[in-house]
Amino acid sequence: MIELRHVQKQYQSGSHTTYALHDIDLSIEQGEIFGIIGHSGAGKSTLLRSINLLERPTAGSVVVDGVELTALSTKQLQEQRRRIGMIFQHFNLLSSATVEENVAFPLKLIKTPKAEVNQRVRELLELVGLTEQSRKYPAQLSGGQKQRVGIARALATNPHVLLCDEATSALDPQTTNSILSLLLDINRKLRITIVLITHEMHVIRSICDRVAVIHQGRIIEQGPVAEVFLKPRHEVTKQFIEQVADSIDFRDEKLSPDSTILKINFLGESTYEPILSRVVQETGVTFSILQGTISRMKSTPYGQLVVKIEGPRQAADDTVSLLIERGLDVEVYEHGLG
């Protein structure tokens, strides 16, 4: 659906070259929600805007829907961009136009017949829940309503791809959740591919299927959200995960010679199964929970437990082996001195 191959973006200032993007390879599938997360200045906005060539790469190729955008003429590129909608952090609405006029604007630009414009606007305002606000102006709307107008406008030309440039960063948490729910609903109903950038792991965890982590213009980690979230490899990724995960300091935890601290990750239906209880009955160790959470990544349940088990070292090792055999991800934090 979307292919970025060896994409680079560099800026020249005299003899000094700055790389905003360096050798980016990404493949995004039809119908998925793909997240790109990074700190400010990491290159995520440049990467997103490279997909529709608002930022033209210095090198590499961008293919969307089988069409290599980097090989098109200006006129051909304008036509292809109709298949790529975009929403922005600060909405970018026309302040002197009503809600319905804002949504209709892209259709009028391509000289769509008036009856078709009116029908499409009605459909989109119903989709985003703004039918009753159609005659209002942006100044009369809340931040969440403005973003809903932006989403409706971006969908006006029936795009195959929706790019979201920090679409929830200017919103409060409750409104953010409502916009994320709307994007998820749009993805399910229209099967539109959504690519979003953010610096908030909560956004990634809530609606994305896969995620790429960008740092200093490079993709340092990518994969399914659950895999990246539960088994982060890069230190930057671990920092983002700390945004949504409570941390616990075990340095002051008193360990007996027969103590072992484990971190256990559950994913999917195993989250609700008594696997740990069954295993400790088999191995004869006892356990106490130091920390535990159950949440969801998009529609997939997951859980994380940090437990202290008490028992001989061999029994502790057997417990770890059985938990892994039964499909859980287990990390040994610390053994006692037994």
JSON list of C-alpha atoms in Angstrom, two decimals, residues 43-268:
[
{"chain": "A", "resi": 43, "resn": "GLY", "atom": "CA", "xyz": [12.01, 13.63, 12.00]},
{"chain": "A", "resi": 44, "resn": "LYS", "atom": "CA", "xyz": [8.50, 12.20, 12.33]},
{"chain": "A", "resi": 45, "resn": "SER", "atom": "CA", "xyz": [6.71, 15.17, 10.73]},
{"chain": "A", "resi": 46, "resn": "THR", "atom": "CA", "xyz": [9.17, 15.18, 7.84]},
{"chain": "A", "resi": 47, "resn": "LEU", "atom": "CA", "xyz": [8.61, 11.45, 7.42]},
{"chain": "A", "resi": 48, "resn": "LEU", "atom": "CA", "xyz": [4.83, 11.79, 7.40]},
{"chain": "A", "resi": 49, "resn": "ARG", "atom": "CA", "xyz": [4.91, 14.67, 4.92]},
{"chain": "A", "resi": 50, "resn": "SER", "atom": "CA", "xyz": [7.20, 12.64, 2.68]},
{"chain": "A", "resi": 51, "resn": "ILE", "atom": "CA", "xyz": [4.36, 10.19, 2.09]},
{"chain": "A", "resi": 52, "resn": "ASN", "atom": "CA", "xyz": [2.37, 12.77, 0.11]},
{"chain": "A", "resi": 53, "resn": "LEU", "atom": "CA", "xyz": [5.51, 14.65, -0.96]},
{"chain": "A", "resi": 54, "resn": "LEU", "atom": "CA", "xyz": [4.70, 17.84, 0.89]},
{"chain": "A", "resi": 55, "resn": "GLU", "atom": "CA", "xyz": [8.33, 17.23, 1.79]},
{"chain": "A", "resi": 56, "resn": "ARG", "atom": "CA", "xyz": [10.10, 15.87, -1.27]},
{"chain": "A", "resi": 57, "resn": "PRO", "atom": "CA", "xyz": [12.84, 13.40, -0.34]},
{"chain": "A", "resi": 58, "resn": "THR", "atom": "CA", "xyz": [16.39, 14.20, -1.37]},
{"chain": "A", "resi": 59, "resn": "ALA", "atom": "CA", "xyz": [16.82, 10.53, -2.30]},
{"chain": "A", "resi": 60, "resn": "GLY", "atom": "CA", "xyz": [14.81, 7.32, -2.32]},
{"chain": "A", "resi": 61, "resn": "SER", "atom": "CA", "xyz": [11.34, 6.42, -3.56]},
{"chain": "A", "resi": 62, "resn": "VAL", "atom": "CA", "xyz": [7.79, 6.74, -2.23]},
{"chain": "A", "resi": 63, "resn": "VAL", "atom": "CA", "xyz": [5.11, 4.41, -3.61]},
{"chain": "A", "resi": 64, "resn": "VAL", "atom": "CA", "xyz": [1.44, 4.79, -2.64]},
{"chain": "A", "resi": 65, "resn": "ASP", "atom": "CA", "xyz": [-1.26, 2.52, -4.04]},
{"chain": "A", "resi": 66, "resn": "GLY", "atom": "CA", "xyz": [1.19, 1.15, -6.60]},
{"chain": "A", "resi": 67, "resn": "VAL", "atom": "CA", "xyz": [2.12, 4.61, -7.91]},
{"chain": "A", "resi": 68, "resn": "GLU", "atom": "CA", "xyz": [5.64, 5.94, -7.44]},
{"chain": "A", "resi": 69, "resn": "LEU", "atom": "CA", "xyz": [4.94, 9.51, -6.37]},
{"chain": "A", "resi": 70, "resn": "THR", "atom": "CA", "xyz": [8.58, 10.53, -6.59]},
{"chain": "A", "resi": 71, "resn": "ALA", "atom": "CA", "xyz": [8.49, 9.88, -10.36]},
{"chain": "A", "resi": 72, "resn": "LEU", "atom": "CA", "xyz": [5.39, 11.99, -11.14]},
{"chain": "A", "resi": 73, "resn": "SER", "atom": "CA", "xyz": [5.07, 15.39, -12.74]},
{"chain": "A", "resi": 74, "resn": "THR", "atom": "CA", "xyz": [3.57, 18.22, -10.69]},
{"chain": "A", "resi": 75, "resn": "LYS", "atom": "CA", "xyz": [0.14, 17.77, -12.32]},
{"chain": "A", "resi": 76, "resn": "GLN", "atom": "CA", "xyz": [0.17, 14.00, -11.86]},
{"chain": "A", "resi": 77, "resn": "LEU", "atom": "CA", "xyz": [1.18, 14.41, -8.23]},
{"chain": "A", "resi": 78, "resn": "GLN", "atom": "CA", "xyz": [-1.72, 16.80, -7.57]},
{"chain": "A", "resi": 79, "resn": "GLU", "atom": "CA", "xyz": [-4.13, 14.18, -8.90]},
{"chain": "A", "resi": 80, "resn": "GLN", "atom": "CA", "xyz": [-2.62, 11.43, -6.74]},
{"chain": "A", "resi": 81, "resn": "ARG", "atom": "CA", "xyz": [-2.78, 13.59, -3.63]},
{"chain": "A", "resi": 82, "resn": "ARG", "atom": "CA", "xyz": [-6.58, 13.46, -3.81]},
{"chain": "A", "resi": 83, "resn": "ARG", "atom": "CA", "xyz": [-6.21, 9.87, -2.65]},
{"chain": "A", "resi": 84, "resn": "ILE", "atom": "CA", "xyz": [-4.26, 10.97, 0.42]},
{"chain": "A", "resi": 85, "resn": "GLY", "atom": "CA", "xyz": [-6.15, 12.95, 3.05]},
{"chain": "A", "resi": 86, "resn": "MET", "atom": "CA", "xyz": [-4.39, 14.80, 5.85]},
{"chain": "A", "resi": 87, "resn": "ILE", "atom": "CA", "xyz": [-5.37, 16.23, 9.25]},
{"chain": "A", "resi": 88, "resn": "PHE", "atom": "CA", "xyz": [-3.27, 18.57, 11.36]},
{"chain": "A", "resi": 89, "resn": "GLN", "atom": "CA", "xyz": [-2.51, 19.39, 14.98]},
{"chain": "A", "resi": 90, "resn": "HIS", "atom": "CA", "xyz": [-3.96, 22.91, 14.73]},
{"chain": "A", "resi": 91, "resn": "PHE", "atom": "CA", "xyz": [-6.89, 21.98, 12.44]},
{"chain": "A", "resi": 92, "resn": "ASN", "atom": "CA", "xyz": [-6.09, 24.45, 9.59]},
{"chain": "A", "resi": 93, "resn": "LEU", "atom": "CA", "xyz": [-9.75, 25.32, 9.04]},
{"chain": "A", "resi": 94, "resn": "LEU", "atom": "CA", "xyz": [-11.02, 28.29, 7.04]},
{"chain": "A", "resi": 95, "resn": "SER", "atom": "CA", "xyz": [-12.13, 30.69, 9.76]},
{"chain": "A", "resi": 96, "resn": "SER", "atom": "CA", "xyz": [-14.57, 32.59, 7.54]},
{"chain": "A", "resi": 97, "resn": "ALA", "atom": "CA", "xyz": [-16.30, 29.43, 6.27]},
{"chain": "A", "resi": 98, "resn": "THR", "atom": "CA", "xyz": [-18.95, 27.36, 8.02]},
{"chain": "A", "resi": 99, "resn": "VAL", "atom": "CA", "xyz": [-18.45, 23.72, 8.99]},
{"chain": "A", "resi": 100, "resn": "GLU", "atom": "CA", "xyz": [-20.18, 22.49, 5.83]},
{"chain": "A", "resi": 101, "resn": "GLU", "atom": "CA", "xyz": [-18.25, 24.94, 3.66]},
{"chain": "A", "resi": 102, "resn": "ASN", "atom": "CA", "xyz": [-14.96, 23.72, 5.14]},
{"chain": "A", "resi": 103, "resn": "VAL", "atom": "CA", "xyz": [-15.85, 20.12, 4.38]},
{"chain": "A", "resi": 104, "resn": "ALA", "atom": "CA", "xyz": [-17.03, 21.02, 0.87]},
{"chain": "A", "resi": 105, "resn": "PHE", "atom": "CA", "xyz": [-13.89, 23.02, 0.03]},
{"chain": "A", "resi": 106, "resn": "PRO", "atom": "CA", "xyz": [-11.75, 20.17, -1.44]},
{"chain": "A", "resi": 107, "resn": "LEU", "atom": "CA", "xyz": [-14.69, 19.02, -3.56]},
{"chain": "A", "resi": 108, "resn": "LYS", "atom": "CA", "xyz": [-15.28, 22.48, -4.95]},
{"chain": "A", "resi": 109, "resn": "LEU", "atom": "CA", "xyz": [-11.60, 22.75, -5.87]},
{"chain": "A", "resi": 110, "resn": "ILE", "atom": "CA", "xyz": [-11.98, 19.80, -8.24]},
{"chain": "A", "resi": 111, "resn": "LYS", "atom": "CA", "xyz": [-15.29, 21.17, -9.60]},
{"chain": "A", "resi": 112, "resn": "THR", "atom": "CA", "xyz": [-17.55, 18.46, -8.18]},
{"chain": "A", "resi": 113, "resn": "PRO", "atom": "CA", "xyz": [-21.24, 18.96, -9.10]},
{"chain": "A", "resi": 114, "resn": "LYS", "atom": "CA", "xyz": [-23.16, 20.84, -6.40]},
{"chain": "A", "resi": 115, "resn": "ALA", "atom": "CA", "xyz": [-25.67, 18.05, -5.70]},
{"chain": "A", "resi": 116, "resn": "GLU", "atom": "CA", "xyz": [-22.83, 15.58, -5.22]},
{"chain": "A", "resi": 117, "resn": "VAL", "atom": "CA", "xyz": [-21.01, 18.01, -2.93]},
{"chain": "A", "resi": 118, "resn": "ASN", "atom": "CA", "xyz": [-24.09, 18.48, -0.76]},
{"chain": "A", "resi": 119, "resn": "GLN", "atom": "CA", "xyz": [-24.69, 14.74, -0.50]},
{"chain": "A", "resi": 120, "resn": "ARG", "atom": "CA", "xyz": [-21.07, 14.01, 0.39]},
{"chain": "A", "resi": 121, "resn": "VAL", "atom": "CA", "xyz": [-20.96, 16.76, 3.01]},
{"chain": "A", "resi": 122, "resn": "ARG", "atom": "CA", "xyz": [-24.11, 15.41, 4.69]},
{"chain": "A", "resi": 123, "resn": "GLU", "atom": "CA", "xyz": [-22.63, 11.90, 4.78]},
{"chain": "A", "resi": 124, "resn": "LEU", "atom": "CA", "xyz": [-19.36, 13.06, 6.27]},
{"chain": "A", "resi": 125, "resn": "LEU", "atom": "CA", "xyz": [-20.90, 15.29, 8.92]},
{"chain": "A", "resi": 126, "resn": "GLU", "atom": "CA", "xyz": [-23.04, 12.38, 10.02]},
{"chain": "A", "resi": 127, "resn": "LEU", "atom": "CA", "xyz": [-19.97, 10.13, 10.11]},
{"chain": "A", "resi": 128, "resn": "VAL", "atom": "CA", "xyz": [-18.06, 12.49, 12.41]},
{"chain": "A", "resi": 129, "resn": "GLY", "atom": "CA", "xyz": [-21.09, 13.44, 14.52]},
{"chain": "A", "resi": 130, "resn": "LEU", "atom": "CA", "xyz": [-21.42, 17.09, 13.48]},
{"chain": "A", "resi": 131, "resn": "THR", "atom": "CA", "xyz": [-24.74, 17.21, 11.61]},
{"chain": "A", "resi": 132, "resn": "GLU", "atom": "CA", "xyz": [-26.15, 19.73, 14.10]},
{"chain": "A", "resi": 133, "resn": "GLN", "atom": "CA", "xyz": [-23.09, 21.99, 13.79]},
{"chain": "A", "resi": 134, "resn": "SER", "atom": "CA", "xyz": [-23.10, 22.36, 9.99]},
{"chain": "A", "resi": 135, "resn": "ARG", "atom": "CA", "xyz": [-23.89, 26.10, 9.92]},
{"chain": "A", "resi": 136, "resn": "LYS", "atom": "CA", "xyz": [-21.48, 27.10, 12.68]},
{"chain": "A", "resi": 137, "resn": "TYR", "atom": "CA", "xyz": [-18.09, 28.72, 12.19]},
{"chain": "A", "resi": 138, "resn": "PRO", "atom": "CA", "xyz": [-14.82, 27.31, 13.59]},
{"chain": "A", "resi": 139, "resn": "ALA", "atom": "CA", "xyz": [-14.69, 29.97, 16.32]},
{"chain": "A", "resi": 140, "resn": "GLN", "atom": "CA", "xyz": [-17.95, 28.55, 17.70]},
{"chain": "A", "resi": 141, "resn": "LEU", "atom": "CA", "xyz": [-16.57, 25.02, 18.02]},
{"chain": "A", "resi": 142, "resn": "SER", "atom": "CA", "xyz": [-14.59, 23.18, 20.67]},
{"chain": "A", "resi": 143, "resn": "GLY", "atom": "CA", "xyz": [-11.16, 21.78, 19.87]},
{"chain": "A", "resi": 144, "resn": "GLY", "atom": "CA", "xyz": [-12.54, 18.29, 19.43]},
{"chain": "A", "resi": 145, "resn": "GLN", "atom": "CA", "xyz": [-15.27, 19.52, 17.09]},
{"chain": "A", "resi": 146, "resn": "LYS", "atom": "CA", "xyz": [-12.71, 21.43, 15.02]},
{"chain": "A", "resi": 147, "resn": "GLN", "atom": "CA", "xyz": [-10.67, 18.26, 14.61]},
{"chain": "A", "resi": 148, "resn": "ARG", "atom": "CA", "xyz": [-13.80, 16.37, 13.55]},
{"chain": "A", "resi": 149, "resn": "VAL", "atom": "CA", "xyz": [-14.33, 18.99, 10.84]},
{"chain": "A", "resi": 150, "resn": "GLY", "atom": "CA", "xyz": [-10.71, 18.48, 9.80]},
{"chain": "A", "resi": 151, "resn": "ILE", "atom": "CA", "xyz": [-11.27, 14.73, 9.58]},
{"chain": "A", "resi": 152, "resn": "ALA", "atom": "CA", "xyz": [-14.45, 15.14, 7.54]},
{"chain": "A", "resi": 153, "resn": "ARG", "atom": "CA", "xyz": [-12.69, 17.55, 5.16]},
{"chain": "A", "resi": 154, "resn": "ALA", "atom": "CA", "xyz": [-9.76, 15.14, 4.76]},
{"chain": "A", "resi": 155, "resn": "LEU", "atom": "CA", "xyz": [-12.20, 12.37, 3.80]},
{"chain": "A", "resi": 156, "resn": "ALA", "atom": "CA", "xyz": [-14.14, 14.47, 1.28]},
{"chain": "A", "resi": 157, "resn": "THR", "atom": "CA", "xyz": [-12.42, 13.13, -1.85]},
{"chain": "A", "resi": 158, "resn": "ASN", "atom": "CA", "xyz": [-12.66, 9.46, -0.75]},
{"chain": "A", "resi": 159, "resn": "PRO", "atom": "CA", "xyz": [-8.94, 9.04, -0.09]},
{"chain": "A", "resi": 160, "resn": "HIS", "atom": "CA", "xyz": [-7.32, 5.64, 0.36]},
{"chain": "A", "resi": 161, "resn": "VAL", "atom": "CA", "xyz": [-4.89, 6.99, 2.96]},
{"chain": "A", "resi": 162, "resn": "LEU", "atom": "CA", "xyz": [-5.37, 9.36, 5.90]},
{"chain": "A", "resi": 163, "resn": "LEU", "atom": "CA", "xyz": [-2.27, 11.05, 7.32]},
{"chain": "A", "resi": 164, "resn": "CYS", "atom": "CA", "xyz": [-2.56, 12.41, 10.86]},
{"chain": "A", "resi": 165, "resn": "ASP", "atom": "CA", "xyz": [0.01, 15.00, 11.90]},
{"chain": "A", "resi": 166, "resn": "GLU", "atom": "CA", "xyz": [-0.08, 15.09, 15.73]},
{"chain": "A", "resi": 167, "resn": "ALA", "atom": "CA", "xyz": [-3.87, 15.14, 15.41]},
{"chain": "A", "resi": 168, "resn": "THR", "atom": "CA", "xyz": [-4.55, 14.92, 19.16]},
{"chain": "A", "resi": 169, "resn": "SER", "atom": "CA", "xyz": [-1.63, 16.90, 20.62]},
{"chain": "A", "resi": 170, "resn": "ALA", "atom": "CA", "xyz": [-3.68, 20.09, 21.08]},
{"chain": "A", "resi": 171, "resn": "LEU", "atom": "CA", "xyz": [-6.56, 18.28, 22.80]},
{"chain": "A", "resi": 172, "resn": "ASP", "atom": "CA", "xyz": [-7.32, 17.37, 26.39]},
{"chain": "A", "resi": 173, "resn": "PRO", "atom": "CA", "xyz": [-7.21, 13.65, 27.36]},
{"chain": "A", "resi": 174, "resn": "GLN", "atom": "CA", "xyz": [-10.97, 13.05, 27.19]},
{"chain": "A", "resi": 175, "resn": "THR", "atom": "CA", "xyz": [-11.26, 14.72, 23.78]},
{"chain": "A", "resi": 176, "resn": "THR", "atom": "CA", "xyz": [-8.16, 12.85, 22.60]},
{"chain": "A", "resi": 177, "resn": "ASN", "atom": "CA", "xyz": [-9.84, 9.55, 23.42]},
{"chain": "A", "resi": 178, "resn": "SER", "atom": "CA", "xyz": [-12.99, 10.54, 21.51]},
{"chain": "A", "resi": 179, "resn": "ILE", "atom": "CA", "xyz": [-10.95, 11.47, 18.41]},
{"chain": "A", "resi": 180, "resn": "LEU", "atom": "CA", "xyz": [-8.99, 8.21, 18.63]},
{"chain": "A", "resi": 181, "resn": "SER", "atom": "CA", "xyz": [-12.28, 6.29, 18.84]},
{"chain": "A", "resi": 182, "resn": "LEU", "atom": "CA", "xyz": [-13.53, 8.17, 15.78]},
{"chain": "A", "resi": 183, "resn": "LEU", "atom": "CA", "xyz": [-10.38, 7.33, 13.80]},
{"chain": "A", "resi": 184, "resn": "LEU", "atom": "CA", "xyz": [-10.71, 3.69, 14.78]},
{"chain": "A", "resi": 185, "resn": "ASP", "atom": "CA", "xyz": [-14.36, 3.70, 13.69]},
{"chain": "A", "resi": 186, "resn": "ILE", "atom": "CA", "xyz": [-13.46, 5.32, 10.35]},
{"chain": "A", "resi": 187, "resn": "ASN", "atom": "CA", "xyz": [-10.73, 2.74, 9.79]},
{"chain": "A", "resi": 188, "resn": "ARG", "atom": "CA", "xyz": [-13.15, -0.11, 10.42]},
{"chain": "A", "resi": 189, "resn": "LYS", "atom": "CA", "xyz": [-16.01, 1.29, 8.35]},
{"chain": "A", "resi": 190, "resn": "LEU", "atom": "CA", "xyz": [-14.06, 2.60, 5.38]},
{"chain": "A", "resi": 191, "resn": "ARG", "atom": "CA", "xyz": [-11.00, 0.29, 5.53]},
{"chain": "A", "resi": 192, "resn": "ILE", "atom": "CA", "xyz": [-8.91, 3.39, 4.97]},
{"chain": "A", "resi": 193, "resn": "THR", "atom": "CA", "xyz": [-5.21, 3.16, 5.77]},
{"chain": "A", "resi": 194, "resn": "ILE", "atom": "CA", "xyz": [-4.26, 5.55, 8.58]},
{"chain": "A", "resi": 195, "resn": "VAL", "atom": "CA", "xyz": [-0.72, 6.76, 9.29]},
{"chain": "A", "resi": 196, "resn": "LEU", "atom": "CA", "xyz": [-0.30, 8.89, 12.37]},
{"chain": "A", "resi": 197, "resn": "ILE", "atom": "CA", "xyz": [2.61, 10.54, 14.12]},
{"chain": "A", "resi": 198, "resn": "THR", "atom": "CA", "xyz": [2.70, 11.29, 17.81]},
{"chain": "A", "resi": 199, "resn": "HIS", "atom": "CA", "xyz": [4.97, 11.64, 20.81]},
{"chain": "A", "resi": 200, "resn": "GLU", "atom": "CA", "xyz": [2.41, 9.93, 23.06]},
{"chain": "A", "resi": 201, "resn": "MET", "atom": "CA", "xyz": [2.62, 6.18, 23.59]},
{"chain": "A", "resi": 202, "resn": "HIS", "atom": "CA", "xyz": [-1.00, 6.21, 24.77]},
{"chain": "A", "resi": 203, "resn": "VAL", "atom": "CA", "xyz": [-2.09, 7.07, 21.22]},
{"chain": "A", "resi": 204, "resn": "ILE", "atom": "CA", "xyz": [-0.05, 4.22, 19.75]},
{"chain": "A", "resi": 205, "resn": "ARG", "atom": "CA", "xyz": [-1.30, 1.72, 22.29]},
{"chain": "A", "resi": 206, "resn": "SER", "atom": "CA", "xyz": [-4.94, 2.72, 21.83]},
{"chain": "A", "resi": 207, "resn": "ILE", "atom": "CA", "xyz": [-5.48, 2.30, 18.09]},
{"chain": "A", "resi": 208, "resn": "CYS", "atom": "CA", "xyz": [-2.36, 1.28, 16.14]},
{"chain": "A", "resi": 209, "resn": "ASP", "atom": "CA", "xyz": [-1.65, -2.11, 14.61]},
{"chain": "A", "resi": 210, "resn": "ARG", "atom": "CA", "xyz": [2.06, -1.48, 14.07]},
{"chain": "A", "resi": 211, "resn": "VAL", "atom": "CA", "xyz": [4.51, 1.20, 15.11]},
{"chain": "A", "resi": 212, "resn": "ALA", "atom": "CA", "xyz": [7.86, 2.61, 14.05]},
{"chain": "A", "resi": 213, "resn": "VAL", "atom": "CA", "xyz": [10.08, 4.51, 16.47]},
{"chain": "A", "resi": 214, "resn": "ILE", "atom": "CA", "xyz": [12.12, 7.30, 14.90]},
{"chain": "A", "resi": 215, "resn": "HIS", "atom": "CA", "xyz": [15.15, 8.91, 16.51]},
{"chain": "A", "resi": 216, "resn": "GLN", "atom": "CA", "xyz": [17.54, 11.42, 14.96]},
{"chain": "A", "resi": 217, "resn": "GLY", "atom": "CA", "xyz": [16.10, 10.79, 11.51]},
{"chain": "A", "resi": 218, "resn": "ARG", "atom": "CA", "xyz": [16.42, 6.98, 11.65]},
{"chain": "A", "resi": 219, "resn": "ILE", "atom": "CA", "xyz": [13.93, 4.20, 12.29]},
{"chain": "A", "resi": 220, "resn": "ILE", "atom": "CA", "xyz": [15.42, 2.48, 15.33]},
{"chain": "A", "resi": 221, "resn": "GLU", "atom": "CA", "xyz": [12.65, -0.04, 15.98]},
{"chain": "A", "resi": 222, "resn": "GLN", "atom": "CA", "xyz": [9.43, -1.18, 14.32]},
{"chain": "A", "resi": 223, "resn": "GLY", "atom": "CA", "xyz": [6.91, -3.98, 14.48]},
{"chain": "A", "resi": 224, "resn": "PRO", "atom": "CA", "xyz": [3.50, -4.95, 15.87]},
{"chain": "A", "resi": 225, "resn": "VAL", "atom": "CA", "xyz": [2.52, -2.67, 18.76]},
{"chain": "A", "resi": 226, "resn": "ALA", "atom": "CA", "xyz": [2.29, -5.54, 21.26]},
{"chain": "A", "resi": 227, "resn": "GLU", "atom": "CA", "xyz": [5.76, -6.80, 20.36]},
{"chain": "A", "resi": 228, "resn": "VAL", "atom": "CA", "xyz": [7.39, -3.37, 20.56]},
{"chain": "A", "resi": 229, "resn": "PHE", "atom": "CA", "xyz": [5.48, -2.46, 23.72]},
{"chain": "A", "resi": 230, "resn": "LEU", "atom": "CA", "xyz": [6.20, -5.66, 25.63]},
{"chain": "A", "resi": 231, "resn": "LYS", "atom": "CA", "xyz": [9.74, -6.27, 24.33]},
{"chain": "A", "resi": 232, "resn": "PRO", "atom": "CA", "xyz": [11.32, -2.89, 23.56]},
{"chain": "A", "resi": 233, "resn": "ARG", "atom": "CA", "xyz": [14.92, -3.14, 22.37]},
{"chain": "A", "resi": 234, "resn": "HIS", "atom": "CA", "xyz": [16.05, 0.47, 22.13]},
{"chain": "A", "resi": 235, "resn": "GLU", "atom": "CA", "xyz": [16.44, 2.83, 25.07]},
{"chain": "A", "resi": 236, "resn": "VAL", "atom": "CA", "xyz": [14.33, 5.52, 23.36]},
{"chain": "A", "resi": 237, "resn": "THR", "atom": "CA", "xyz": [11.46, 3.04, 22.95]},
{"chain": "A", "resi": 238, "resn": "LYS", "atom": "CA", "xyz": [11.71, 2.15, 26.64]},
{"chain": "A", "resi": 239, "resn": "GLN", "atom": "CA", "xyz": [11.40, 5.85, 27.50]},
{"chain": "A", "resi": 240, "resn": "PHE", "atom": "CA", "xyz": [8.15, 6.11, 25.55]},
{"chain": "A", "resi": 241, "resn": "ILE", "atom": "CA", "xyz": [6.73, 3.01, 27.18]},
{"chain": "A", "resi": 242, "resn": "GLU", "atom": "CA", "xyz": [7.42, 4.51, 30.60]},
{"chain": "A", "resi": 243, "resn": "GLN", "atom": "CA", "xyz": [4.82, 7.18, 29.70]},
{"chain": "A", "resi": 244, "resn": "VAL", "atom": "CA", "xyz": [2.03, 4.63, 30.08]},
{"chain": "A", "resi": 245, "resn": "ALA", "atom": "CA", "xyz": [3.56, 2.07, 32.43]},
{"chain": "A", "resi": 246, "resn": "ASP", "atom": "CA", "xyz": [3.98, 2.47, 36.15]},
{"chain": "A", "resi": 247, "resn": "SER", "atom": "CA", "xyz": [7.52, 1.78, 37.24]},
{"chain": "A", "resi": 248, "resn": "ILE", "atom": "CA", "xyz": [8.67, 0.23, 40.48]},
{"chain": "A", "resi": 249, "resn": "ASP", "atom": "CA", "xyz": [12.06, 0.42, 42.12]},
{"chain": "A", "resi": 250, "resn": "PHE", "atom": "CA", "xyz": [13.22, -2.92, 43.47]},
{"chain": "A", "resi": 251, "resn": "ARG", "atom": "CA", "xyz": [16.44, -1.72, 45.01]},
{"chain": "A", "resi": 252, "resn": "ASP", "atom": "CA", "xyz": [14.82, -1.46, 48.43]},
{"chain": "A", "resi": 253, "resn": "GLU", "atom": "CA", "xyz": [12.94, -4.74, 48.12]},
{"chain": "A", "resi": 254, "resn": "LYS", "atom": "CA", "xyz": [14.26, -7.14, 50.74]},
{"chain": "A", "resi": 255, "resn": "LEU", "atom": "CA", "xyz": [15.16, -10.47, 49.17]},
{"chain": "A", "resi": 256, "resn": "SER", "atom": "CA", "xyz": [15.67, -13.62, 51.15]},
{"chain": "A", "resi": 257, "resn": "PRO", "atom": "CA", "xyz": [18.10, -16.23, 49.80]},
{"chain": "A", "resi": 258, "resn": "ASP", "atom": "CA", "xyz": [15.11, -18.05, 48.26]},
{"chain": "A", "resi": 259, "resn": "SER", "atom": "CA", "xyz": [13.53, -14.98, 46.63]},
{"chain": "A", "resi": 260, "resn": "THR", "atom": "CA", "xyz": [13.26, -14.31, 42.90]},
{"chain": "A", "resi": 261, "resn": "ILE", "atom": "CA", "xyz": [11.60, -11.32, 41.23]},
{"chain": "A", "resi": 262, "resn": "LEU", "atom": "CA", "xyz": [9.94, -11.95, 37.86]},
{"chain": "A", "resi": 263, "resn": "LYS", "atom": "CA", "xyz": [8.27, -9.71, 35.32]},
{"chain": "A", "resi": 264, "resn": "ILE", "atom": "CA", "xyz": [5.57, -11.61, 33.41]},
{"chain": "A", "resi": 265, "resn": "ASN", "atom": "CA", "xyz": [3.81, -10.37, 30.27]},
{"chain": "A", "resi": 266, "resn": "PHE", "atom": "CA", "xyz": [0.41, -11.74, 29.21]},
{"chain": "A", "resi": 267, "resn": "LEU", "atom": "CA", "xyz": [-1.10, -11.13, 25.78]},
{"chain": "A", "resi": 268, "resn": "GLY", "atom": "CA", "xyz": [-4.50, -12.00, 24.38]}
]
